[in-house]
Short mmCIF file of C-alpha atoms and ligand atoms in Angstrom, two decimals:
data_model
loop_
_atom_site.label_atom_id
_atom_site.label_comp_id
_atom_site.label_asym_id
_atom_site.label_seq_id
_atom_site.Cartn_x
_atom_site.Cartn_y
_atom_site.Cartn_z
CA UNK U 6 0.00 0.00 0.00
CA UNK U 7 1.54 3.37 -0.83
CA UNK U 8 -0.35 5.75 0.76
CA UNK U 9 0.54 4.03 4.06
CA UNK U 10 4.24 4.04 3.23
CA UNK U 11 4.19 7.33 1.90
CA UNK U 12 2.46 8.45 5.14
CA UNK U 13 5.08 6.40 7.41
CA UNK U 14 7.97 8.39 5.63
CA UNK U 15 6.69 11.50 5.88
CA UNK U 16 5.81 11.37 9.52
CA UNK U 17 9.06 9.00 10.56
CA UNK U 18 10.97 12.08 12.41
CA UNK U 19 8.12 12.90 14.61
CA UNK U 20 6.81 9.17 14.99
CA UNK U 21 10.53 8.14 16.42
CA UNK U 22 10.40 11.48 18.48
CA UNK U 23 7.17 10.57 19.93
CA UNK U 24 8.53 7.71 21.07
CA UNK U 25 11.67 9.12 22.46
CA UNK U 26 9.37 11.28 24.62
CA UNK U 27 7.20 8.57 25.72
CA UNK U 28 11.10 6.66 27.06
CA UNK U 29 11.63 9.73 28.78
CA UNK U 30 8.23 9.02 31.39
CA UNK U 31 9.77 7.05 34.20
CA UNK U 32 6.60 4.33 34.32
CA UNK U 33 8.25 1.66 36.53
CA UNK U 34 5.49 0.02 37.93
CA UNK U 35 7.50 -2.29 40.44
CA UNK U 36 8.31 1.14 42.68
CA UNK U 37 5.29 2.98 44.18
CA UNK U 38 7.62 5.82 44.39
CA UNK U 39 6.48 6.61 40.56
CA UNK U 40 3.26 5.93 40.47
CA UNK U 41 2.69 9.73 39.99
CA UNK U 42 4.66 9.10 36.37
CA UNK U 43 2.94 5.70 35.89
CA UNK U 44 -0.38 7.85 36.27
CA UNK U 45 1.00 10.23 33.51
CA UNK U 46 1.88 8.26 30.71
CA UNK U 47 -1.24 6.66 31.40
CA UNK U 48 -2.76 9.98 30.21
CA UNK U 49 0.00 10.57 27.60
CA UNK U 50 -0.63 7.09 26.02
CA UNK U 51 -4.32 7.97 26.09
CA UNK U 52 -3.77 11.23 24.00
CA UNK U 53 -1.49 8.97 21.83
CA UNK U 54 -4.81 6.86 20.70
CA UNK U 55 -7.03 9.96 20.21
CA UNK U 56 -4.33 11.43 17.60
CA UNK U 57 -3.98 8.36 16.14
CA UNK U 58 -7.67 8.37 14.95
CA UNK U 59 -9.56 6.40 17.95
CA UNK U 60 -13.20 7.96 18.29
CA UNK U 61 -12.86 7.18 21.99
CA UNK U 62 -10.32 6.41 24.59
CA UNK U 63 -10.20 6.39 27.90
CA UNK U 64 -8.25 6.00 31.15
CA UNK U 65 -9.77 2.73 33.65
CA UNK U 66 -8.41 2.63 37.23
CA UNK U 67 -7.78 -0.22 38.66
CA UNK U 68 -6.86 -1.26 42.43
CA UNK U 69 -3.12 -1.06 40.93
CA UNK U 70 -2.01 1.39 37.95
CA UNK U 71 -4.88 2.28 35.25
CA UNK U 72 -5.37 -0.02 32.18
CA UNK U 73 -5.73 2.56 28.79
CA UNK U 74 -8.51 1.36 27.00
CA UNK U 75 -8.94 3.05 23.08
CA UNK U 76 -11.29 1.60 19.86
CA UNK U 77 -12.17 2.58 16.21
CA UNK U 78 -15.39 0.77 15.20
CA UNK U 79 -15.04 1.54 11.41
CA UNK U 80 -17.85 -1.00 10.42
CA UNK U 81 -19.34 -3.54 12.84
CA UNK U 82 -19.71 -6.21 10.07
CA UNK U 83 -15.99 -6.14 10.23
CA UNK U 84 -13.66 -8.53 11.96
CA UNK U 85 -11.90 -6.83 14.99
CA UNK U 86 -8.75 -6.74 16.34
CA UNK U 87 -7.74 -6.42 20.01
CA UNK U 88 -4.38 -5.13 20.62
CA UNK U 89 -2.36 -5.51 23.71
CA UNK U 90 0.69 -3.94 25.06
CA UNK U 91 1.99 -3.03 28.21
CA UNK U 92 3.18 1.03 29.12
CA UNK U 93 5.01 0.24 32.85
CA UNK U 94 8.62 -0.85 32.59
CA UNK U 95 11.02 -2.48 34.97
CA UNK U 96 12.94 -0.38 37.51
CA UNK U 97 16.40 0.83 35.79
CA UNK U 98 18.94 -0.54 38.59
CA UNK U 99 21.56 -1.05 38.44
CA UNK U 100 21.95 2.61 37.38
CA UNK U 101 25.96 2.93 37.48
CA UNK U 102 25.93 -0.04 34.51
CA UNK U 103 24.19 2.73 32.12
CA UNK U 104 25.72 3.92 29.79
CA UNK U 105 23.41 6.69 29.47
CA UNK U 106 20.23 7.96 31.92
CA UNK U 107 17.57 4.90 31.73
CA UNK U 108 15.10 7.60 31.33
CA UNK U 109 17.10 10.10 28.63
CA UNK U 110 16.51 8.16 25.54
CA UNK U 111 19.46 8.40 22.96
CA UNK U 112 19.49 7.45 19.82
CA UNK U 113 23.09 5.76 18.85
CA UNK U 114 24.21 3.57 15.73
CA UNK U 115 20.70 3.20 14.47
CA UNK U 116 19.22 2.17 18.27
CA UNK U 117 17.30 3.44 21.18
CA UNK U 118 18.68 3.21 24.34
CA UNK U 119 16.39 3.61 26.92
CA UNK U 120 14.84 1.14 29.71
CA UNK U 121 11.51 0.19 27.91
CA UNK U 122 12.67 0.83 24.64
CA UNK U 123 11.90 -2.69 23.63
CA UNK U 124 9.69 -4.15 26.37
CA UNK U 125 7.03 -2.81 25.75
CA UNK U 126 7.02 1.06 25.22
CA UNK U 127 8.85 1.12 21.71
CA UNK U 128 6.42 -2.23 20.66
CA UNK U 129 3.49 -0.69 21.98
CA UNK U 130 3.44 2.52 20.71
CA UNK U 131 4.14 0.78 16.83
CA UNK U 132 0.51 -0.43 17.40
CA UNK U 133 -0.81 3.03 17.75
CA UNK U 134 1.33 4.42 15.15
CA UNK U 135 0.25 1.75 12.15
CA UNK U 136 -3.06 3.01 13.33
CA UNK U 137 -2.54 6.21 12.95
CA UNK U 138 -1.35 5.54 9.50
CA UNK U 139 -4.18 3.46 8.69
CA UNK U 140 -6.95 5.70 10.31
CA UNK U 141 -4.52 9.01 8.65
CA UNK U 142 -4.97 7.33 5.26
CA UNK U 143 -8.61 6.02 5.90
CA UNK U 144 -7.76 2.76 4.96
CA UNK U 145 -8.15 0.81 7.89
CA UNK U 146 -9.26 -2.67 6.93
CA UNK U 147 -11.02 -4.07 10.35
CA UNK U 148 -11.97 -2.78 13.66
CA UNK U 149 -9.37 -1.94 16.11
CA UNK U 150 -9.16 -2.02 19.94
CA UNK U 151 -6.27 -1.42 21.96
CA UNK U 152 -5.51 -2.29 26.12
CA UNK U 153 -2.29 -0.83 27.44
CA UNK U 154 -1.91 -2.02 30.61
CA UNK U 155 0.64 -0.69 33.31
CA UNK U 156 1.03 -3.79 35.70
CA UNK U 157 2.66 -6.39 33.38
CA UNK U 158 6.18 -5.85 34.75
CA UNK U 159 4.49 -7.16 38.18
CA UNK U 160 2.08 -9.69 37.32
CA UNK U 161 -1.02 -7.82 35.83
CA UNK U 162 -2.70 -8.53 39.16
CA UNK U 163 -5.86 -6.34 37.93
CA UNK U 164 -6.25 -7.06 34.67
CA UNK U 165 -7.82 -10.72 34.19
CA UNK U 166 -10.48 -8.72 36.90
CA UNK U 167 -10.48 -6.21 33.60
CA UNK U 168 -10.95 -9.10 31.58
CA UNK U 169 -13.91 -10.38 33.59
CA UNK U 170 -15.83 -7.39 33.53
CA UNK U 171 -15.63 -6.17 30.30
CA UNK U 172 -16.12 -9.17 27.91
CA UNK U 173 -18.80 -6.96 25.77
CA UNK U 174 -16.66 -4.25 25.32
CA UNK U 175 -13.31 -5.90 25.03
CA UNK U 176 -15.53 -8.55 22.58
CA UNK U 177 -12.92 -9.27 19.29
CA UNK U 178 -12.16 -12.47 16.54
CA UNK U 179 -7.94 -12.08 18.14
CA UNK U 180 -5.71 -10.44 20.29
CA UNK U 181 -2.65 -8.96 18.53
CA UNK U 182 0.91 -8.60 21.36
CA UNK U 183 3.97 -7.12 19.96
CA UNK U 184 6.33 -8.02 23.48
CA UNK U 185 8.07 -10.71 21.78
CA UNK U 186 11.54 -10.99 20.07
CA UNK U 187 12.60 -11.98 16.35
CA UNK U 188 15.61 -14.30 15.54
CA UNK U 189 17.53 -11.08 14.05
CA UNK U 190 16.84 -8.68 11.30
CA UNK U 191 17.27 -10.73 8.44
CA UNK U 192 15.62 -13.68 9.64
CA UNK U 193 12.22 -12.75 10.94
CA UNK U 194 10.83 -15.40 13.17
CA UNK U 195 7.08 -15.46 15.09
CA UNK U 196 7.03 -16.81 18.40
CA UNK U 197 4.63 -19.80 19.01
CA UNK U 198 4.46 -20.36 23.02
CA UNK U 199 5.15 -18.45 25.96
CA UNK U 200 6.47 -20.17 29.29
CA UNK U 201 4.31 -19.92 32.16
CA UNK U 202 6.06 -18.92 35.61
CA UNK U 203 5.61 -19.54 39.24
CA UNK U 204 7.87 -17.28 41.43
CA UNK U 205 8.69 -18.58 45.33
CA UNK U 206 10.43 -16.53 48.16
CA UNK U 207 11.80 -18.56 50.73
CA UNK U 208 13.13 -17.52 53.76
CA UNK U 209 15.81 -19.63 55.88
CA UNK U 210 15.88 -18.81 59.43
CA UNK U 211 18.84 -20.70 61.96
CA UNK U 212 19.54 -18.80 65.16
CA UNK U 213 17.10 -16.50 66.88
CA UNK U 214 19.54 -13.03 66.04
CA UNK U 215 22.65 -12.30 64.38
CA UNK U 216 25.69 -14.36 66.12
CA UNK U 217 29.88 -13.32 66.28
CA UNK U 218 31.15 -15.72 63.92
CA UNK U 219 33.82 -16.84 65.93
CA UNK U 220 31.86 -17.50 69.24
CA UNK U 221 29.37 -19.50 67.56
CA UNK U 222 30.47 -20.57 63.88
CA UNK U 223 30.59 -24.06 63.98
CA UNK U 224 28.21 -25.02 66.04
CA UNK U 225 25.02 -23.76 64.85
CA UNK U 226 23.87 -23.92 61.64
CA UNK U 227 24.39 -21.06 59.29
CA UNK U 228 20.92 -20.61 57.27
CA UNK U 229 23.01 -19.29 54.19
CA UNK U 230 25.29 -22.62 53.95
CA UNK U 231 21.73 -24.43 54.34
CA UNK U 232 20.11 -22.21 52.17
CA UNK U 233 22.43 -22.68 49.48
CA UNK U 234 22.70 -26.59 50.45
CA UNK U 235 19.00 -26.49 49.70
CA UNK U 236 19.03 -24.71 46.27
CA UNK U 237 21.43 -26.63 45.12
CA UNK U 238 19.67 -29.70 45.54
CA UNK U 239 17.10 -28.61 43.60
CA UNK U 240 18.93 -29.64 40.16
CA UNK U 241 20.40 -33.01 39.89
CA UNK U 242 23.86 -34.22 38.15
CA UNK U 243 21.92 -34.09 34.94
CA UNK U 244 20.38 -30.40 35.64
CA UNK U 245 16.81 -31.65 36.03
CA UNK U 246 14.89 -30.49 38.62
CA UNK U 247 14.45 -32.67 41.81
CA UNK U 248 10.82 -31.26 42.97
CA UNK U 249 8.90 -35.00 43.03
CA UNK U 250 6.30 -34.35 40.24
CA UNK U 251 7.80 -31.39 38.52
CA UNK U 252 7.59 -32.69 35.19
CA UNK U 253 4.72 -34.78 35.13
CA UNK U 254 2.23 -32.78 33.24
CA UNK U 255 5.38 -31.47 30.98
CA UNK U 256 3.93 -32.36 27.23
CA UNK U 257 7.43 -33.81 25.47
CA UNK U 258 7.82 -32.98 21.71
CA UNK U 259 7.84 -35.80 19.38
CA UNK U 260 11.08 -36.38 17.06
CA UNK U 261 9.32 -33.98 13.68
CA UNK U 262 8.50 -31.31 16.47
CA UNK U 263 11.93 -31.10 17.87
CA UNK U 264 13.89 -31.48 14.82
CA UNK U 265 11.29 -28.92 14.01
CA UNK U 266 12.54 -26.40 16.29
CA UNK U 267 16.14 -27.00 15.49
CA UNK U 268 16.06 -26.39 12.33
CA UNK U 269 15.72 -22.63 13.09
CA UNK U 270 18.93 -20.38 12.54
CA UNK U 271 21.33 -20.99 16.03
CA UNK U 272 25.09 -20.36 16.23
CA UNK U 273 25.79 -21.84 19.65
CA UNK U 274 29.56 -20.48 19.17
CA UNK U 275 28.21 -16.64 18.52
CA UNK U 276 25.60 -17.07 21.53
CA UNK U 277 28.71 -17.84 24.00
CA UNK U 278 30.64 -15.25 22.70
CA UNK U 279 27.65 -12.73 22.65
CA UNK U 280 27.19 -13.43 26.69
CA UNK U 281 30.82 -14.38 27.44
CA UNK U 282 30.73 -17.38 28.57
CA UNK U 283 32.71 -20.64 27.85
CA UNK U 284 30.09 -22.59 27.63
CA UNK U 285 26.19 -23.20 28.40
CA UNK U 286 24.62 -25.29 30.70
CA UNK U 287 21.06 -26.50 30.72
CA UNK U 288 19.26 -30.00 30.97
CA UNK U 289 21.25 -33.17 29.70
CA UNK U 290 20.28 -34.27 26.45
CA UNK U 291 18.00 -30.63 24.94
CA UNK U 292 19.52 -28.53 22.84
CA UNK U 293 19.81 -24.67 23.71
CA UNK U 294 16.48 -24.14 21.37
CA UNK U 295 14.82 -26.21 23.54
CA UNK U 296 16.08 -25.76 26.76
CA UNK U 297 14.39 -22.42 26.51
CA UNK U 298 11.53 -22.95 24.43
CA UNK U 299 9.96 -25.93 25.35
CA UNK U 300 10.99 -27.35 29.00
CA UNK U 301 10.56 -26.02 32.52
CA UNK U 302 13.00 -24.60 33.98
CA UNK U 303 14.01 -23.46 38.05
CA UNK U 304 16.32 -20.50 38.68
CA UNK U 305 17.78 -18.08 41.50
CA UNK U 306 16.76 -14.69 40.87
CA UNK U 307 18.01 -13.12 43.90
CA UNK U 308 19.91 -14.33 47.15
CA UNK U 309 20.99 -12.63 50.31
CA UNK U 310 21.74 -12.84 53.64
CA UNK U 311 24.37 -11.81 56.47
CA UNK U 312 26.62 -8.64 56.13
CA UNK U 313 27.01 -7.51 52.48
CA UNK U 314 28.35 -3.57 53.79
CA UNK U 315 31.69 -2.51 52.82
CA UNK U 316 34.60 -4.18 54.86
CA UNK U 317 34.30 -7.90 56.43
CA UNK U 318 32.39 -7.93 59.52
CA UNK U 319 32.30 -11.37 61.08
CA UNK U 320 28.54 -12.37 61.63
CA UNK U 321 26.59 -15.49 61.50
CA UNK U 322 23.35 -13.95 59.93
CA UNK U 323 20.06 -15.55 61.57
CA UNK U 324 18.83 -14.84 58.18
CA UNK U 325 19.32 -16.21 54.59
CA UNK U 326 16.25 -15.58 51.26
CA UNK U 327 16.28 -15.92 47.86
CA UNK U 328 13.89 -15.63 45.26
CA UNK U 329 13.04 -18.54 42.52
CA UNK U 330 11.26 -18.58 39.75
CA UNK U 331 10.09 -21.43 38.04
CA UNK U 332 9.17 -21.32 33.55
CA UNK U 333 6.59 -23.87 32.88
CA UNK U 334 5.50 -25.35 29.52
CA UNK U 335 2.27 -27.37 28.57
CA UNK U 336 0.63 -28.58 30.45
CA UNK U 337 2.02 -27.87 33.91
CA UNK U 338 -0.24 -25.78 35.86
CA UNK U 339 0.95 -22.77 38.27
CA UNK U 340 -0.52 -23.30 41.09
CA UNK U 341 0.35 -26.86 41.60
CA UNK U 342 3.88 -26.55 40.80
CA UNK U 343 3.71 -23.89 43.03
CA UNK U 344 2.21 -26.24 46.06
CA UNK U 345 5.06 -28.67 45.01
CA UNK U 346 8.13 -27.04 45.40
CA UNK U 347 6.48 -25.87 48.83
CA UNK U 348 5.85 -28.94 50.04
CA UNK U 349 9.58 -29.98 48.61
CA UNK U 350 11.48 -27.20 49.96
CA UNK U 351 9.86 -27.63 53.24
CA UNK U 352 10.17 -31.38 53.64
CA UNK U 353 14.52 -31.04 52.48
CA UNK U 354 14.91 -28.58 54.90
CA UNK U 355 16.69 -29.91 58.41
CA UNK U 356 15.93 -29.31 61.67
CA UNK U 357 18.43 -26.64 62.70
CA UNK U 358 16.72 -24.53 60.69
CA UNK U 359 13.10 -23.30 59.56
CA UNK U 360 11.57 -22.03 56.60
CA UNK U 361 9.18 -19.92 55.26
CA UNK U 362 7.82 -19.60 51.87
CA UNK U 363 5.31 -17.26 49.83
CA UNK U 364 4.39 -17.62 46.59
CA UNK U 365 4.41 -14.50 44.37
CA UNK U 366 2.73 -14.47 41.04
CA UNK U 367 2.33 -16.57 38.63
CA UNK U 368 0.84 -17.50 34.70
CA UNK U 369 0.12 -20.43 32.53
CA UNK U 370 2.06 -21.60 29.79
CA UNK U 371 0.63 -21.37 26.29
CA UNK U 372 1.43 -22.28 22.72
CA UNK U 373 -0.12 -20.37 20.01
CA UNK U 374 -1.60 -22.21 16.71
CA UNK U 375 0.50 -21.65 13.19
CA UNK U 376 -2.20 -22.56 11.38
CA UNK U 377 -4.82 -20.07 12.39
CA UNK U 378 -5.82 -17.42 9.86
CA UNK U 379 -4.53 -15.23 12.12
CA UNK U 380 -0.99 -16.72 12.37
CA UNK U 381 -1.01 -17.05 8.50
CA UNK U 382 -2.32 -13.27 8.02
CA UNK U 383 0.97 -12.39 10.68
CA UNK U 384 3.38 -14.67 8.24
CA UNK U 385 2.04 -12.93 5.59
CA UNK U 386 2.34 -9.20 6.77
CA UNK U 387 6.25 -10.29 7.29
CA UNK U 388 7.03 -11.73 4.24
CA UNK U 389 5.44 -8.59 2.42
CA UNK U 390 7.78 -6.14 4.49
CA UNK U 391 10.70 -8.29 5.32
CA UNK U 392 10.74 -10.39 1.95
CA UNK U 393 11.06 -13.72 3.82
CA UNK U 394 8.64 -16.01 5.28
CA UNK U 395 8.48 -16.22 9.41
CA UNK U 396 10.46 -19.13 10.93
CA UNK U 397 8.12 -20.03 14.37
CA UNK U 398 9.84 -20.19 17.22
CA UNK U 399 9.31 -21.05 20.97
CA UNK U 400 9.98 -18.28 23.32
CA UNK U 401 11.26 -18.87 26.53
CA UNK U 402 9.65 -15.35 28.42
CA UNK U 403 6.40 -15.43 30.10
CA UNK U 404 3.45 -12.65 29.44
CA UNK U 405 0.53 -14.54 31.89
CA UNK U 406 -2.50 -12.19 30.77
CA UNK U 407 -2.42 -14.27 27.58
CA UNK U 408 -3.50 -17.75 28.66
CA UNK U 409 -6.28 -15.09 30.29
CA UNK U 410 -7.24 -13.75 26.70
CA UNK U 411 -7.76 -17.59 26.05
CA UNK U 412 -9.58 -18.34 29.04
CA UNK U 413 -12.21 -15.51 29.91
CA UNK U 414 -12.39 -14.42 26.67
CA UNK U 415 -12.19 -17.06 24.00
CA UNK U 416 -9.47 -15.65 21.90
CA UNK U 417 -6.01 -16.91 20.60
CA UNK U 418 -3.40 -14.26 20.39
CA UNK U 419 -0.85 -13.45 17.78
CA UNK U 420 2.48 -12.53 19.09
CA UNK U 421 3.82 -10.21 16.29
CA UNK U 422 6.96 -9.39 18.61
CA UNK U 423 9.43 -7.11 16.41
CA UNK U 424 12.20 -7.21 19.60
CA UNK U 425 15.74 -9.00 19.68
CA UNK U 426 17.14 -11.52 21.97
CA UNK U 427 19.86 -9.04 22.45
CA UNK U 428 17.93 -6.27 23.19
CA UNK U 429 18.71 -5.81 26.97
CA UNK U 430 15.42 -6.28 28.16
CA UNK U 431 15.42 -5.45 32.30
CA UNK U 432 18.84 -4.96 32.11
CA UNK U 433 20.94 -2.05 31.75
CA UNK U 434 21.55 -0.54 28.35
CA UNK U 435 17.94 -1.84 27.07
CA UNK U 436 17.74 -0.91 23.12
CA UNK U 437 15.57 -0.93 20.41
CA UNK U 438 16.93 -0.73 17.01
CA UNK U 439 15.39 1.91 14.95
CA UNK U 440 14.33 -0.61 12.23
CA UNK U 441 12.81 -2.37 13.92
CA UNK U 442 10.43 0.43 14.86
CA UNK U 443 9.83 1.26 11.58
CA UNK U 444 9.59 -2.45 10.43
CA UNK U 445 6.83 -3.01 12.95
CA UNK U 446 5.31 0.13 11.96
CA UNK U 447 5.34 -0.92 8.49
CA UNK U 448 4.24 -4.43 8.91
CA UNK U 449 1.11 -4.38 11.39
CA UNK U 450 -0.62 -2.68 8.80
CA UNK U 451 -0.20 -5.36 6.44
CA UNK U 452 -1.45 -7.77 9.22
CA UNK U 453 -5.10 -6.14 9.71
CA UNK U 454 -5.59 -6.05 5.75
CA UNK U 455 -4.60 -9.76 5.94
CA UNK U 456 -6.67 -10.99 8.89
CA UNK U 457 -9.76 -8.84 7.51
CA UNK U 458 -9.42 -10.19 4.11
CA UNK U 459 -9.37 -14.26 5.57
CA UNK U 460 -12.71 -13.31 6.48
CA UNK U 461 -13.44 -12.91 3.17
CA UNK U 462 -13.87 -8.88 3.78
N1 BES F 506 7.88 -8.89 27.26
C1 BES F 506 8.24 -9.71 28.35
C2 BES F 506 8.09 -11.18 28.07
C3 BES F 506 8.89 -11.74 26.93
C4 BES F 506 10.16 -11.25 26.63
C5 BES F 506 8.39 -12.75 26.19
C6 BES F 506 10.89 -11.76 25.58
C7 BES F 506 9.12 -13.30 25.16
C8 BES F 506 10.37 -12.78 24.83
C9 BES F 506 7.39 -9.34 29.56
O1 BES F 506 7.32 -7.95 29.74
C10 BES F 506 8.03 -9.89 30.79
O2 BES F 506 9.10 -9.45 31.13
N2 BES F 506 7.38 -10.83 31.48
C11 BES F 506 7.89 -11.32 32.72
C12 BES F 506 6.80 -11.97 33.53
C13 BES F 506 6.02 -11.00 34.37
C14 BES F 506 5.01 -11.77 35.20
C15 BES F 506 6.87 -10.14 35.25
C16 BES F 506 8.94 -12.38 32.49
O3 BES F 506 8.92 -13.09 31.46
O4 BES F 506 9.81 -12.50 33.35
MN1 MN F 507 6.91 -6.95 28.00
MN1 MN F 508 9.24 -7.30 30.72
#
């Protein structure tokens, strides 16, 4: 379509500057010190939809931060799309490994650096622009909503209540996500399946207070030697998980499937290099590709305890926690895995110490069909803007509200995700590469024309 490119290039200085001043709104929804700037690019995102061409949009509180909720109803016979994105981003710590201000978006050697940039501010906010081209050049082949939600980064605790109470209005034939990533730039891939996630916090506990070292060490137990004891039992010599019953619901690919998944584009040599490390590690006898995309997986994603101050101070801490999250894949079910490694991590734990455990939140697994119309109308948007037909893929990152879509509303999603592995995603020095943007600009056009048209519209 011309008029839409045509439209794109004339308007590509002030559509990446939009952006850029969208980066610079500090919407981390983890720290309740901004939910003043959470609030506010609520507002901004909402203004964002009415430019683009929505005839309403609006701003829906929540117990937590407010969803953004925006629609164009061009015909009612038409099929409609619901779009989803998230507008909160993870805090920006460590701030010393920047190389620039999280929050002062530059652009350098063709990328945006800026925490959110990728995930999901810069994939969001390609949504609103294709619709602004399409609405801009009245060519807009479907309906449209769009739900911007501002909890994601912490579990979208309010928004399957959303969900619940708005099935009329949030009624659509798919839900289109862009907060996925790509194999690279010149091999555009579609990701098939998110993991699902249950996240633990355990808390060791040994002596009644803090002990001297020296008076004491030796003869009672140190929870962070347990601790760590404990976690480490967790894998076995083969890296699978020890939790009795972990992978019993865990649906294993048949030989076509996996060689399936392998075939896709890897250089194990380039990953190492990429991360610097020697080598990988992962469960005996999966490849890399699958060790993320398709089995469950157990992981430390914090762990303290005792003096960590500058200096040495000699202290038995009464204290030791960590944090673990758990990826799950078909069919494992949150809760239950949750309830398991409970019931594990209490029953390995000895008696010089005691334990506590909470379960944060959690999501289910899902895999997406490749042979939907939708999927086929995404494959086909990509291969008219990137020349080259989608490879799927597995990912290995968890977005819960979409087993939700599937559940309380009755719709499969699309996950259009225009983002790199190497992006930097909640870590420091998160990018976006301008093509990207544009690319994803360019190509979600293509996908509503598609998707309308396999409806014979
Ligand atoms: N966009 C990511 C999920 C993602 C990233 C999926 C890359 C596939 C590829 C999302 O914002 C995210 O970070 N999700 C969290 C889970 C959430 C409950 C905090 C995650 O995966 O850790
Ligand atoms: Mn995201
Ligand atoms: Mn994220």
């Amino acid at each position: 379509m011309q008029a839409w490119k045509d439209y794109q290039t004339e308007h590509k200085d002030r559509f990446l500057n939009e952006l850029l001043d969208l980066l610079r709104i500090p919407s981390v929804s983890a720290d309740s010190k901004y939910k003043g700037d959470v609030a506010h690019c609520a507002d901004v995102v909402k203004e964002h939809l009415l430019n683009a061409g929505c005839d309403k949009a609006e701003i829906c509180p929540t117990a937590g931060h407010p969803i953004v909720y925006g629609e164009k109803i061009v015909d009612p016979a038409l099929p409609t799309v619901l779009v989803y994105g998230h507008y909160d981003v993870q805090p920006a710590d460590p701030l010393e490994l920047w190389d620039s201000g999280p929050f002062e978006p530059v652009v350098k050697e063709g990328k945006i650096f800026a925490r959110g940039a990728c995930d999901d501010k810069g994939q969001m906010f390609m949504h609103i622009k294709a619709l602004e081209v399409m609405s801009k050049t009245n060519s807009l082949p479907c309906n449209v909503k769009v739900m911007i939600e501002g909890e994601e980064e912490v579990g979208s605790d309010n928004l399957g209540k959303f969900l619940e109470d708005n099935t009329e209005k949030l009624k659509a034939d798919v839900v289109l996500v862009s907060d996925t990533s790509m194999i690279g730039m010149d091999t555009p891939s579609i990701e098939s399946g998110l993991r699902g996630l249950s996240y633990m916090e355990v808390e060791v506990t040994g002596p009644n207070r803090d002990l001297h070292s020296g008076v004491y060490g030796g003869a009672v137990a140190n929870p962070a030697t347990i601790l760590c004891q404990m976690i480490a039992s967790l894998h076995d010599e083969n890296n699978h998980i020890t939790i009795p019953g972990f992978y019993d619901k865990v649906l294993e690919l048949n030989a076509a499937e996996r060689a399936a998944l392998n075939n896709a584009p890897f250089d194990l040599e380039e990953y190492k290099r990429e991360l610097g490390v020697k080598d990988v590690w992962g469960e005996d006898s999966y490849t890399t590709l699958e060790r993320t995309g398709t089995r469950p997986t157990l992981d430390v994603n914090g762990i303290w305890g005792g003096y960590m101050g500058e200096g040495a101070k000699t202290v038995l801490p009464s204290k030791a926690n960590a944090k673990i999250s758990m990826r799950l894949v078909p069919n494992q079910v949150s809760q239950e895995i949750s309830d398991m490694f409970k019931a594990h991590f209490e029953s390995i734990a000895p008696d010089c110490v005691s334990v506590k455990i909470t379960a944060h939140h959690g999501g289910e697994p899902v895999v997406t069909p490749t042979d939907s119309p939708a999927y086929i109308a995404a494959a086909k948007a990509i291969k008219t803007t990137f020349g080259k037909d989608p490879i799927p893929t597995r990912g290995g990152g968890s977005i819960p509200i979409v087993a939700l879509f599937e559940r309380t509303l009755g719709l499969k999603t699309v996950l259009l995700g225009f983002g790199l592995d190497n992006d930097n995603i909640h870590s420091p020095n998160e990018k976006f590469e301008v093509f990207n943007y544009n690319k994803g600009i360019e190509t979600i056009p293509y996908f509503h024309k598609y998707f309308a048209e396999s409806f014979g519209k």
